Each structure stands twice: as structure tokens, then as C-alpha cells.
mmCIF file of C-alpha atoms in Angstrom:
data_model
loop_
_atom_site.group_PDB
_atom_site.id
_atom_site.type_symbol
_atom_site.label_atom_id
_atom_site.label_comp_id
_atom_site.label_asym_id
_atom_site.label_seq_id
_atom_site.Cartn_x
_atom_site.Cartn_y
_atom_site.Cartn_z
ATOM 1 C CA MET A 54 0.000 0.000 0.000
ATOM 2 C CA SER A 55 1.424 3.415 -0.928
ATOM 3 C CA GLU A 56 1.904 6.285 1.512
ATOM 4 C CA SER A 57 -0.984 8.197 -0.056
ATOM 5 C CA GLN A 58 -3.281 5.199 0.455
ATOM 6 C CA GLN A 59 -2.193 4.940 4.095
ATOM 7 C CA LEU A 60 -2.940 8.614 4.664
ATOM 8 C CA ASN A 61 -6.367 8.480 3.009
ATOM 9 C CA THR A 62 -7.893 5.317 4.473
ATOM 10 C CA VAL A 63 -10.144 7.295 6.806
ATOM 11 C CA GLU A 64 -11.488 9.320 3.903
ATOM 12 C CA TYR A 65 -12.017 6.184 1.801
ATOM 13 C CA PHE A 66 -14.056 4.641 4.603
ATOM 14 C CA LEU A 67 -16.116 7.793 5.152
ATOM 15 C CA GLN A 68 -16.977 7.941 1.466
ATOM 16 C CA ASP A 69 -17.940 4.279 1.565
ATOM 17 C CA ILE A 70 -20.410 4.631 4.438
ATOM 18 C CA GLU A 71 -21.961 7.659 2.776
ATOM 19 C CA HIS A 72 -22.377 5.685 -0.456
ATOM 20 C CA HIS A 73 -24.132 2.973 1.541
ATOM 21 C CA GLY A 74 -26.810 5.367 2.711
ATOM 22 C CA ARG A 75 -25.731 6.379 6.215
ATOM 23 C CA ASN A 76 -27.612 9.519 7.204
ATOM 24 C CA ASP A 77 -25.771 12.822 7.544
ATOM 25 C CA ARG A 78 -25.793 12.768 11.337
ATOM 26 C CA THR A 79 -24.270 9.274 11.525
ATOM 27 C CA ALA A 80 -21.687 10.063 8.844
ATOM 28 C CA ALA A 81 -20.717 13.235 10.719
ATOM 29 C CA ALA A 82 -20.258 11.249 13.957
ATOM 30 C CA TYR A 83 -18.012 8.739 12.208
ATOM 31 C CA ARG A 84 -16.022 11.560 10.634
ATOM 32 C CA ARG A 85 -15.478 13.378 13.938
ATOM 33 C CA VAL A 86 -14.458 10.259 15.884
ATOM 34 C CA LEU A 87 -12.155 8.868 13.209
ATOM 35 C CA ARG A 88 -10.459 12.220 12.619
ATOM 36 C CA GLU A 89 -9.873 12.548 16.361
ATOM 37 C CA TYR A 90 -8.479 9.012 16.420
ATOM 38 C CA GLU A 91 -6.203 9.772 13.465
ATOM 39 C CA THR A 92 -4.867 12.864 15.246
ATOM 40 C CA PHE A 93 -4.376 10.896 18.468
ATOM 41 C CA LEU A 94 -2.263 8.275 16.682
ATOM 42 C CA GLN A 95 -0.135 10.890 14.952
ATOM 43 C CA GLU A 96 0.513 12.947 18.073
ATOM 44 C CA ARG A 97 0.949 10.092 20.543
ATOM 45 C CA PHE A 98 2.632 7.375 18.466
ATOM 46 C CA ASP A 99 3.623 9.062 15.189
ATOM 47 C CA THR A 100 1.720 6.420 13.243
ATOM 48 C CA THR A 101 -1.301 6.060 10.965
ATOM 49 C CA PRO A 102 -4.490 3.991 11.353
ATOM 50 C CA PRO A 103 -3.394 1.124 9.031
ATOM 51 C CA ALA A 104 -0.168 0.699 11.028
ATOM 52 C CA ALA A 105 -1.781 0.943 14.484
ATOM 53 C CA SER A 106 -1.530 -2.009 16.844
ATOM 54 C CA TYR A 107 -4.051 -3.349 19.325
ATOM 55 C CA ARG A 108 -2.185 -1.511 22.095
ATOM 56 C CA ASP A 109 -2.429 1.777 20.181
ATOM 57 C CA CYS A 110 -6.193 1.248 19.946
ATOM 58 C CA MET A 111 -6.358 0.341 23.622
ATOM 59 C CA ALA A 112 -4.504 3.543 24.517
ATOM 60 C CA TRP A 113 -7.086 5.514 22.564
ATOM 61 C CA VAL A 114 -9.947 3.762 24.409
ATOM 62 C CA HIS A 115 -8.237 4.566 27.717
ATOM 63 C CA GLU A 116 -7.954 8.221 26.657
ATOM 64 C CA MET A 117 -11.649 8.315 25.760
ATOM 65 C CA ARG A 118 -12.594 6.913 29.158
ATOM 66 C CA SER A 119 -11.098 9.953 30.864
ATOM 67 C CA THR A 120 -13.580 12.290 29.192
ATOM 68 C CA HIS A 121 -16.570 10.185 28.114
ATOM 69 C CA SER A 122 -19.085 7.782 29.636
ATOM 70 C CA GLU A 123 -18.699 4.017 29.176
ATOM 71 C CA SER A 124 -21.658 3.911 26.799
ATOM 72 C CA THR A 125 -20.125 6.639 24.642
ATOM 73 C CA VAL A 126 -16.749 4.891 24.647
ATOM 74 C CA ALA A 127 -18.470 1.673 23.573
ATOM 75 C CA THR A 128 -20.133 3.521 20.692
ATOM 76 C CA TYR A 129 -16.866 5.080 19.578
ATOM 77 C CA ALA A 130 -15.143 1.703 19.816
ATOM 78 C CA SER A 131 -17.817 0.229 17.548
ATOM 79 C CA TYR A 132 -17.085 2.984 15.005
ATOM 80 C CA LEU A 133 -13.406 2.110 15.070
ATOM 81 C CA ASN A 134 -14.178 -1.602 14.834
ATOM 82 C CA ARG A 135 -16.248 -1.080 11.702
ATOM 83 C CA PHE A 136 -13.519 1.113 10.218
ATOM 84 C CA TYR A 137 -10.879 -1.582 10.696
ATOM 85 C CA SER A 138 -13.213 -4.305 9.436
ATOM 86 C CA TYR A 139 -13.523 -2.236 6.269
ATOM 87 C CA LEU A 140 -9.734 -1.850 5.940
ATOM 88 C CA GLU A 141 -9.300 -5.598 6.406
ATOM 89 C CA ARG A 142 -11.976 -6.384 3.838
ATOM 90 C CA VAL A 143 -10.493 -4.125 1.127
ATOM 91 C CA GLY A 144 -6.924 -5.231 1.827
ATOM 92 C CA HIS A 145 -5.600 -2.052 3.461
ATOM 93 C CA ALA A 146 -4.974 -3.767 6.816
ATOM 94 C CA GLU A 147 -3.787 -7.269 7.628
ATOM 95 C CA GLU A 148 -6.251 -7.646 10.486
ATOM 96 C CA ASN A 149 -8.602 -5.704 12.745
ATOM 97 C CA PRO A 150 -6.731 -4.619 15.912
ATOM 98 C CA MET A 151 -10.025 -3.657 17.535
ATOM 99 C CA THR A 152 -10.994 -7.338 17.755
ATOM 100 C CA VAL A 153 -8.767 -7.826 20.789
ATOM 101 C CA VAL A 154 -9.741 -4.443 22.279
ATOM 102 C CA LEU A 155 -13.425 -5.341 22.153
ATOM 103 C CA GLU A 156 -12.653 -8.753 23.603
ATOM 104 C CA GLU A 157 -10.963 -7.138 26.578
ATOM 105 C CA MET A 158 -13.735 -4.572 26.956
ATOM 106 C CA ASN A 159 -16.217 -7.462 27.076
ATOM 107 C CA GLU A 160 -13.862 -9.713 29.104
ATOM 108 C CA THR A 161 -14.003 -12.465 26.486
ATOM 109 C CA ILE A 162 -11.630 -13.912 23.924
ATOM 110 C CA GLU A 163 -12.728 -14.299 20.319
ATOM 111 C CA SER A 164 -16.352 -14.938 21.229
ATOM 112 C CA ASN A 165 -17.958 -13.390 18.156
ATOM 113 C CA PRO A 166 -21.042 -15.582 17.646
ATOM 114 C CA THR A 167 -21.528 -14.392 14.070
ATOM 115 C CA ARG A 168 -18.381 -16.038 12.731
ATOM 116 C CA ARG A 169 -18.658 -19.133 10.578
ATOM 117 C CA ASP A 170 -18.686 -22.170 12.868
ATOM 118 C CA ILE A 171 -16.221 -24.791 11.620
ATOM 119 C CA THR A 172 -15.769 -27.985 13.591
ATOM 120 C CA LEU A 173 -12.396 -29.583 14.213
ATOM 121 C CA ALA A 174 -13.425 -32.530 12.010
ATOM 122 C CA GLU A 175 -14.294 -30.157 9.159
ATOM 123 C CA MET A 176 -10.984 -28.330 9.583
ATOM 124 C CA ARG A 177 -9.104 -31.636 9.439
ATOM 125 C CA ALA A 178 -10.844 -32.470 6.152
ATOM 126 C CA PHE A 179 -9.913 -29.022 4.848
ATOM 127 C CA VAL A 180 -6.222 -29.464 5.742
ATOM 128 C CA ALA A 181 -6.187 -32.953 4.194
ATOM 129 C CA ASP A 182 -6.856 -31.389 0.779
ATOM 130 C CA VAL A 183 -3.787 -29.137 1.014
ATOM 131 C CA ARG A 184 -0.949 -31.034 -0.680
ATOM 132 C CA HIS A 185 1.568 -28.380 -1.697
ATOM 133 C CA PRO A 186 4.335 -28.363 0.960
ATOM 134 C CA LEU A 187 4.493 -24.557 1.168
ATOM 135 C CA HIS A 188 0.729 -24.112 1.349
ATOM 136 C CA ARG A 189 0.412 -26.900 3.897
ATOM 137 C CA ALA A 190 3.171 -25.447 6.082
ATOM 138 C CA ILE A 191 1.490 -22.028 5.986
ATOM 139 C CA ILE A 192 -1.962 -23.338 6.889
ATOM 140 C CA VAL A 193 -0.778 -25.789 9.550
ATOM 141 C CA LEU A 194 1.388 -23.140 11.194
ATOM 142 C CA LEU A 195 -1.392 -20.535 11.243
ATOM 143 C CA LEU A 196 -3.933 -23.030 12.581
ATOM 144 C CA LYS A 197 -1.704 -24.408 15.344
ATOM 145 C CA THR A 198 0.074 -21.271 16.583
ATOM 146 C CA GLY A 199 -2.381 -18.411 16.112
ATOM 147 C CA LEU A 200 0.245 -16.369 14.252
ATOM 148 C CA ARG A 201 -0.801 -13.379 12.200
ATOM 149 C CA ALA A 202 -0.048 -13.626 8.490
ATOM 150 C CA GLY A 203 2.499 -10.826 8.759
ATOM 151 C CA GLU A 204 4.277 -12.553 11.628
ATOM 152 C CA LEU A 205 4.541 -15.712 9.541
ATOM 153 C CA CYS A 206 6.021 -13.733 6.638
ATOM 154 C CA ASN A 207 8.562 -12.073 8.938
ATOM 155 C CA LEU A 208 9.919 -15.393 10.235
ATOM 156 C CA ASP A 209 13.577 -15.902 9.381
ATOM 157 C CA LEU A 210 15.371 -19.231 9.453
ATOM 158 C CA VAL A 211 17.105 -18.217 12.696
ATOM 159 C CA ASP A 212 13.669 -17.772 14.293
ATOM 160 C CA CYS A 213 13.026 -21.509 13.930
ATOM 161 C CA HIS A 214 14.713 -24.191 16.048
ATOM 162 C CA LEU A 215 14.040 -27.725 14.835
ATOM 163 C CA GLU A 216 15.537 -30.877 16.262
ATOM 164 C CA HIS A 217 16.094 -32.379 12.825
ATOM 165 C CA GLU A 218 18.807 -32.789 10.216
ATOM 166 C CA ALA A 219 16.808 -30.522 7.905
ATOM 167 C CA GLN A 220 18.046 -27.604 9.990
ATOM 168 C CA ASP A 221 21.377 -26.392 8.630
ATOM 169 C CA TRP A 222 21.476 -23.035 10.398
ATOM 170 C CA GLN A 223 22.085 -21.838 13.932
ATOM 171 C CA PRO A 224 18.923 -20.563 15.644
ATOM 172 C CA ARG A 225 19.072 -17.206 17.345
ATOM 173 C CA ALA A 226 20.229 -17.120 20.964
ATOM 174 C CA HIS A 227 16.695 -16.585 22.299
ATOM 175 C CA ILE A 228 15.713 -20.149 21.327
ATOM 176 C CA ALA A 229 19.094 -21.882 21.161
ATOM 177 C CA GLY A 230 18.224 -23.814 24.314
ATOM 178 C CA ARG A 231 14.593 -24.313 23.370
ATOM 179 C CA PRO A 232 14.377 -26.982 20.661
ATOM 180 C CA ASN A 233 11.249 -27.246 18.529
ATOM 181 C CA SER A 234 10.171 -23.661 18.954
ATOM 182 C CA LEU A 235 9.613 -20.429 17.054
ATOM 183 C CA PHE A 236 10.726 -16.952 18.071
ATOM 184 C CA ILE A 237 8.397 -14.069 17.247
ATOM 185 C CA SER A 238 10.277 -10.787 17.296
ATOM 186 C CA THR A 239 8.944 -7.323 18.057
ATOM 187 C CA GLU A 240 11.408 -5.458 15.881
ATOM 188 C CA HIS A 241 9.746 -5.852 12.484
ATOM 189 C CA THR A 242 7.727 -2.864 11.237
ATOM 190 C CA TYR A 243 5.993 -2.413 7.893
ATOM 191 C CA GLY A 244 8.183 -0.491 5.454
ATOM 192 C CA GLU A 245 11.208 -0.408 7.743
ATOM 193 C CA GLU A 246 14.428 -2.390 7.627
ATOM 194 C CA SER A 247 15.314 -5.082 10.147
ATOM 195 C CA GLY A 248 17.752 -7.926 9.745
ATOM 196 C CA GLY A 249 19.080 -6.205 6.660
ATOM 197 C CA VAL A 250 15.799 -6.384 4.725
ATOM 198 C CA GLN A 251 12.764 -4.139 4.332
ATOM 199 C CA ARG A 252 9.699 -5.694 5.911
ATOM 200 C CA SER A 253 6.309 -6.023 4.207
ATOM 201 C CA ALA A 254 4.405 -6.400 7.487
ATOM 202 C CA SER A 255 4.577 -5.476 11.151
ATOM 203 C CA ASN A 256 4.792 -7.863 14.102
ATOM 204 C CA LYS A 257 2.124 -6.327 16.322
ATOM 205 C CA ARG A 258 3.589 -7.539 19.596
ATOM 206 C CA LYS A 259 5.077 -5.360 22.317
ATOM 207 C CA ARG A 260 7.138 -8.222 23.714
ATOM 208 C CA GLU A 261 8.910 -11.156 22.076
ATOM 209 C CA THR A 262 7.209 -14.556 22.232
ATOM 210 C CA VAL A 263 8.523 -18.122 22.091
ATOM 211 C CA ILE A 264 5.962 -20.515 20.604
ATOM 212 C CA PRO A 265 6.288 -24.319 20.897
ATOM 213 C CA ILE A 266 6.270 -26.543 17.818
ATOM 214 C CA ASP A 267 4.454 -29.859 18.064
ATOM 215 C CA GLY A 268 4.940 -32.923 15.860
ATOM 216 C CA GLU A 269 2.471 -31.829 13.172
ATOM 217 C CA VAL A 270 3.976 -28.374 12.751
ATOM 218 C CA LYS A 271 7.479 -29.856 12.771
ATOM 219 C CA HIS A 272 6.539 -32.385 10.062
ATOM 220 C CA ALA A 273 4.974 -29.681 7.881
ATOM 221 C CA LEU A 274 8.061 -27.490 8.225
ATOM 222 C CA ILE A 275 10.417 -30.360 7.387
ATOM 223 C CA GLN A 276 8.411 -31.163 4.242
ATOM 224 C CA TRP A 277 8.596 -27.508 3.234
ATOM 225 C CA LEU A 278 12.338 -27.254 3.913
ATOM 226 C CA ALA A 279 12.894 -30.241 1.632
ATOM 227 C CA ILE A 280 11.753 -28.191 -1.373
ATOM 228 C CA ARG A 281 12.485 -24.661 -0.140
ATOM 229 C CA PRO A 282 14.346 -22.739 -2.867
ATOM 230 C CA ASP A 283 17.578 -20.895 -2.246
ATOM 231 C CA THR A 284 17.417 -17.134 -1.901
ATOM 232 C CA PRO A 285 18.957 -15.905 -5.173
ATOM 233 C CA SER A 286 19.746 -12.401 -3.909
ATOM 234 C CA ASN A 287 21.392 -13.470 -0.642
ATOM 235 C CA PRO A 288 24.669 -15.297 -1.314
ATOM 236 C CA GLY A 289 26.330 -16.426 1.878
ATOM 237 C CA ARG A 290 23.225 -15.467 3.879
ATOM 238 C CA THR A 291 24.470 -11.951 4.510
ATOM 239 C CA THR A 292 20.971 -10.733 5.420
ATOM 240 C CA ALA A 293 18.030 -12.270 7.221
ATOM 241 C CA GLU A 294 17.128 -15.500 5.440
ATOM 242 C CA PRO A 295 13.325 -15.905 5.242
ATOM 243 C CA LEU A 296 11.780 -19.153 6.423
ATOM 244 C CA PHE A 297 9.031 -18.929 3.802
ATOM 245 C CA LEU A 298 9.720 -18.098 0.145
ATOM 246 C CA SER A 299 7.547 -17.887 -2.937
ATOM 247 C CA THR A 300 7.493 -20.902 -5.247
ATOM 248 C CA ALA A 301 5.344 -19.218 -7.887
ATOM 249 C CA ASP A 302 5.622 -15.631 -9.123
ATOM 250 C CA ASN A 303 8.703 -13.831 -7.803
ATOM 251 C CA TRP A 304 10.404 -17.180 -7.172
ATOM 252 C CA GLY A 305 12.579 -17.259 -4.059
ATOM 253 C CA ALA A 306 11.349 -13.954 -2.635
ATOM 254 C CA ARG A 307 10.032 -13.643 0.912
ATOM 255 C CA LEU A 308 6.303 -14.240 1.214
ATOM 256 C CA THR A 309 4.023 -11.258 1.775
ATOM 257 C CA PRO A 310 0.740 -11.135 3.723
ATOM 258 C CA LYS A 311 -1.084 -10.720 0.412
ATOM 259 C CA ILE A 312 0.319 -14.030 -0.850
ATOM 260 C CA VAL A 313 -0.578 -15.794 2.404
ATOM 261 C CA HIS A 314 -4.093 -14.361 2.210
ATOM 262 C CA HIS A 315 -4.527 -15.674 -1.340
ATOM 263 C CA VAL A 316 -3.194 -19.119 -0.426
ATOM 264 C CA VAL A 317 -5.728 -19.466 2.390
ATOM 265 C CA THR A 318 -8.710 -17.951 0.611
ATOM 266 C CA ASP A 319 -8.162 -19.971 -2.575
ATOM 267 C CA TYR A 320 -8.432 -23.224 -0.610
ATOM 268 C CA ALA A 321 -11.311 -21.822 1.441
ATOM 269 C CA ALA A 322 -13.183 -20.824 -1.712
ATOM 270 C CA ASP A 323 -12.849 -24.355 -3.067
ATOM 271 C CA ARG A 324 -14.608 -25.554 0.079
ATOM 272 C CA GLY A 325 -17.302 -22.879 -0.028
ATOM 273 C CA TRP A 326 -15.837 -20.983 2.910
ATOM 274 C CA HIS A 327 -14.945 -17.801 1.055
ATOM 275 C CA ARG A 328 -16.580 -15.625 -1.551
ATOM 276 C CA THR A 329 -15.678 -12.261 -3.005
ATOM 277 C CA GLY A 330 -17.546 -9.555 -1.122
ATOM 278 C CA GLY A 331 -18.254 -11.737 1.897
ATOM 279 C CA GLY A 332 -17.567 -10.356 5.362
ATOM 280 C CA ALA A 333 -15.704 -11.664 8.407
ATOM 281 C CA SER A 334 -18.796 -13.550 9.551
ATOM 282 C CA GLU A 335 -18.731 -15.651 6.377
ATOM 283 C CA ASN A 336 -15.222 -15.808 4.950
ATOM 284 C CA VAL A 337 -12.320 -17.932 6.139
ATOM 285 C CA THR A 338 -9.083 -15.931 6.000
ATOM 286 C CA PRO A 339 -5.713 -16.184 7.784
ATOM 287 C CA HIS A 340 -7.230 -14.220 10.665
ATOM 288 C CA TYR A 341 -10.025 -16.771 10.970
ATOM 289 C CA PHE A 342 -7.351 -19.372 11.765
ATOM 290 C CA ARG A 343 -6.177 -17.138 14.633
ATOM 291 C CA HIS A 344 -9.753 -17.109 15.929
ATOM 292 C CA PHE A 345 -10.013 -20.892 15.503
ATOM 293 C CA PHE A 346 -6.751 -21.443 17.393
ATOM 294 C CA THR A 347 -7.794 -19.134 20.227
ATOM 295 C CA THR A 348 -11.233 -20.630 20.686
ATOM 296 C CA HIS A 349 -10.160 -24.270 20.645
ATOM 297 C CA LEU A 350 -7.034 -23.919 22.779
ATOM 298 C CA ARG A 351 -8.833 -21.751 25.331
ATOM 299 C CA ASP A 352 -11.611 -24.300 25.643
ATOM 300 C CA ARG A 353 -9.147 -27.186 25.964
ATOM 301 C CA THR A 354 -6.794 -25.596 28.511
ATOM 302 C CA GLY A 355 -9.143 -23.356 30.445
ATOM 303 C CA ASP A 356 -6.087 -21.092 30.786
ATOM 304 C CA ARG A 357 -6.769 -17.652 29.369
ATOM 305 C CA GLY A 358 -3.266 -16.440 30.235
ATOM 306 C CA ILE A 359 -1.406 -19.027 28.173
ATOM 307 C CA VAL A 360 -3.615 -18.375 25.160
ATOM 308 C CA GLN A 361 -3.025 -14.632 25.504
ATOM 309 C CA TYR A 362 0.716 -15.222 25.842
ATOM 310 C CA LEU A 363 0.818 -17.280 22.634
ATOM 311 C CA ARG A 364 -1.285 -14.689 20.796
ATOM 312 C CA GLY A 365 1.002 -11.912 22.030
ATOM 313 C CA ASP A 366 -1.882 -9.947 23.525
ATOM 314 C CA VAL A 367 -1.063 -9.746 27.222
ATOM 315 C CA ALA A 368 0.573 -7.063 29.311
ATOM 316 C CA SER A 369 4.284 -7.188 30.106
ATOM 317 C CA ASP A 370 3.899 -8.464 33.669
ATOM 318 C CA VAL A 371 1.846 -11.455 32.498
ATOM 319 C CA ILE A 372 4.280 -12.130 29.665
ATOM 320 C CA ASP A 373 7.135 -12.127 32.191
ATOM 321 C CA THR A 374 5.329 -14.760 34.248
ATOM 322 C CA TYR A 375 4.913 -17.095 31.282
ATOM 323 C CA THR A 376 8.361 -16.371 29.856
ATOM 324 C CA HIS A 377 10.023 -17.402 33.093
ATOM 325 C CA ASN A 378 7.964 -20.603 33.159
ATOM 326 C CA TRP A 379 8.132 -21.274 29.435
ATOM 327 C CA GLY A 380 9.324 -24.867 29.630
ATOM 328 C CA ASP A 381 7.243 -25.904 32.613
ATOM 329 C CA ARG A 382 3.958 -24.215 31.852
ATOM 330 C CA VAL A 383 3.566 -22.836 28.353
ATOM 331 C CA ARG A 384 5.264 -25.620 26.418
ATOM 332 C CA ASP A 385 3.890 -28.493 28.486
ATOM 333 C CA THR A 386 0.354 -27.089 28.513
ATOM 334 C CA TYR A 387 0.456 -26.372 24.796
ATOM 335 C CA LEU A 388 1.716 -29.831 23.840
ATOM 336 C CA GLU A 389 -0.807 -31.519 26.116
ATOM 337 C CA HIS A 390 -3.819 -29.649 24.773
ATOM 338 C CA ILE A 391 -3.154 -28.511 21.191
ATOM 339 C CA TYR A 392 -5.526 -30.227 18.768
ATOM 340 C CA THR A 393 -4.399 -32.443 15.900
ATOM 341 C CA ILE A 394 -5.385 -31.527 12.360
ATOM 342 C CA SER A 395 -3.804 -34.330 10.330
ATOM 343 C CA GLY A 396 -5.025 -37.874 9.899
#
């Protein structure tokens, strides 16, 4: 997305709601709230709405609570939620950061009853039809870790520690002593350089996260590594070597969230789970897999904190608690309760 598109997303949305017949009073309320939000982001965080994280949105809600009633704050939050749903739908945002904010405001996690209800058995049948090693690794990883599409694209080889001969690199120090795990960094920001490369997505986490890998994820990654192409522009691995590369157009280049989105939605469309113009309540996208992961693991563990830790949503003090007990609590609980999606 170009800089001009980033700067004009609010105006695009306002024009859209007016075209859909919102009355002048409602359109004016949206305009006032979204312009105030845009100014808040610029002055407080020097960022724009498409680049805002869940914590940026939460800070705005907190600011509103100091001057408005809870009912008014809830109304304004609903405006912002619809705005981000629009950006997600038209491809100007990877996901809706207000989803988590509304969850916390309602003290629930991913409890939207209007989403498509897919059973674990149906999801297993869906995964069984995915044969391409890259596509399978993408879908299995998203389904079993709750990663955002952008976080998956930002993974470098050093962010993956596999106990297998397929690994011919040294994992980063953060996971060197934690075999079969992934490291999700906080340093990657859309349009900025990290690890010697310009990033196409942001990792919307305030603190780093170590995510366990179970046997299914490990198997999918090994199958992918067996066919993974070399990076033509990176002799000697002088810059960050991406874990996932394109095997179609732009061969050997790092995947982008747009590619991941198309991979998922193409398979979903074949199963009748996605249609052009459908909304979040109907369509299966990479973000739906994050919802699926959250719902099923929460129900299986009964531990909200571990699910929030894996999602990267919790405050720093909670993250510290789980980081210090990573091997004893997070990894063991995850491996005991994570669902299987193969066979």
C-alpha cells in the first residue's frame, strides 16, 4: 500500500459509508471520531491507522474513558471496529486490531457468535486437501500457533529451532536452548528495515514470544524445507534468510501477507468458505485461523493467560510470568492440549 493510500484510508471509509446510505448525522459522527483518532495516533505514536496495533487502539480507548461515559466509549469503539473491518476487507490492513480491544472490553476472547462455525473434524478435512508443501506449512502453522499472516512472513530461518537434520542453520540465541520452537520478534515494522531487509508487514507484539512446535507443525516445516528454494539475492546469507519463500511468481522472494491471504482464501473458496464480497462472519481468511486457534485452545486448557501469551496480547507483567515458566507451563500445557489436524 502506498503512503498516499495509508494517509487516506479514513477518507475512503467515510466515502464508503456515505455511499451505503448512512444519514448525515451518523456520517458526521463517524467523521469526527475517526479524525480525532487519526490525530491521536499521529501525536501520541507518530503512526497512521493502518499501522496501528491493538495496544495503540487500547490507549485511545483509555484516553476516551477519561472524558466520556462508558456507553459513549463503547459507541466510539464500535465505530473504530467497523472502520478496521472495512480496511481488512479491502486489503488495506492485515487484520482488525479492535478485535482484541473489544474482547478485553467485554472480558471475552474471540467470542464473536456471528463467525462461521467450523468444527475440528471439518478443519481436518480441509487441511487434508492441502498437498503443496508450502501451502500446507502455511496453513498448519497458522492453525496451530495463532500467528498473524504478517508474523509468519517475517519469520527468518534463525527464528526456527528444529531438532532435525533438515536444519542447517544456527537458531538465534533466544531459542538456542529451546528446541522445537519459534521466536516471534517485536522489531519488524511495515516499510522499515530489520535484519538487513525491508519488511512487508509489522509484528504487532510489544514483547517477544517463544511458541512451541508440536509434531504436526514440525513435520509440515520439514516437508517444506525439503523443497524450499535458495534465496537468489542473498549469497552467503548476509541478510536475514526468510523461512518462507515464494514458489510461484517472484520465485525465491520472501512471502508477503497478500500471498498468504490468497493461499488461504483460494483453498477456502474451493470448500465454499470464502466468496468475493463476503464479510468476516462468512469468509475464512488467515485471521479466521487465529480465531479458531484461540477458541479451541482456550476451551481445551481453560487457561486464558497461556492463550493470551501465545497470541502476544497480554501485558508485560503477564508475559514475564509465562516467559520465566516457558518450559514448565507454556510448552507443556500447549503440547498436552493442542488439537491435531492431520489424519
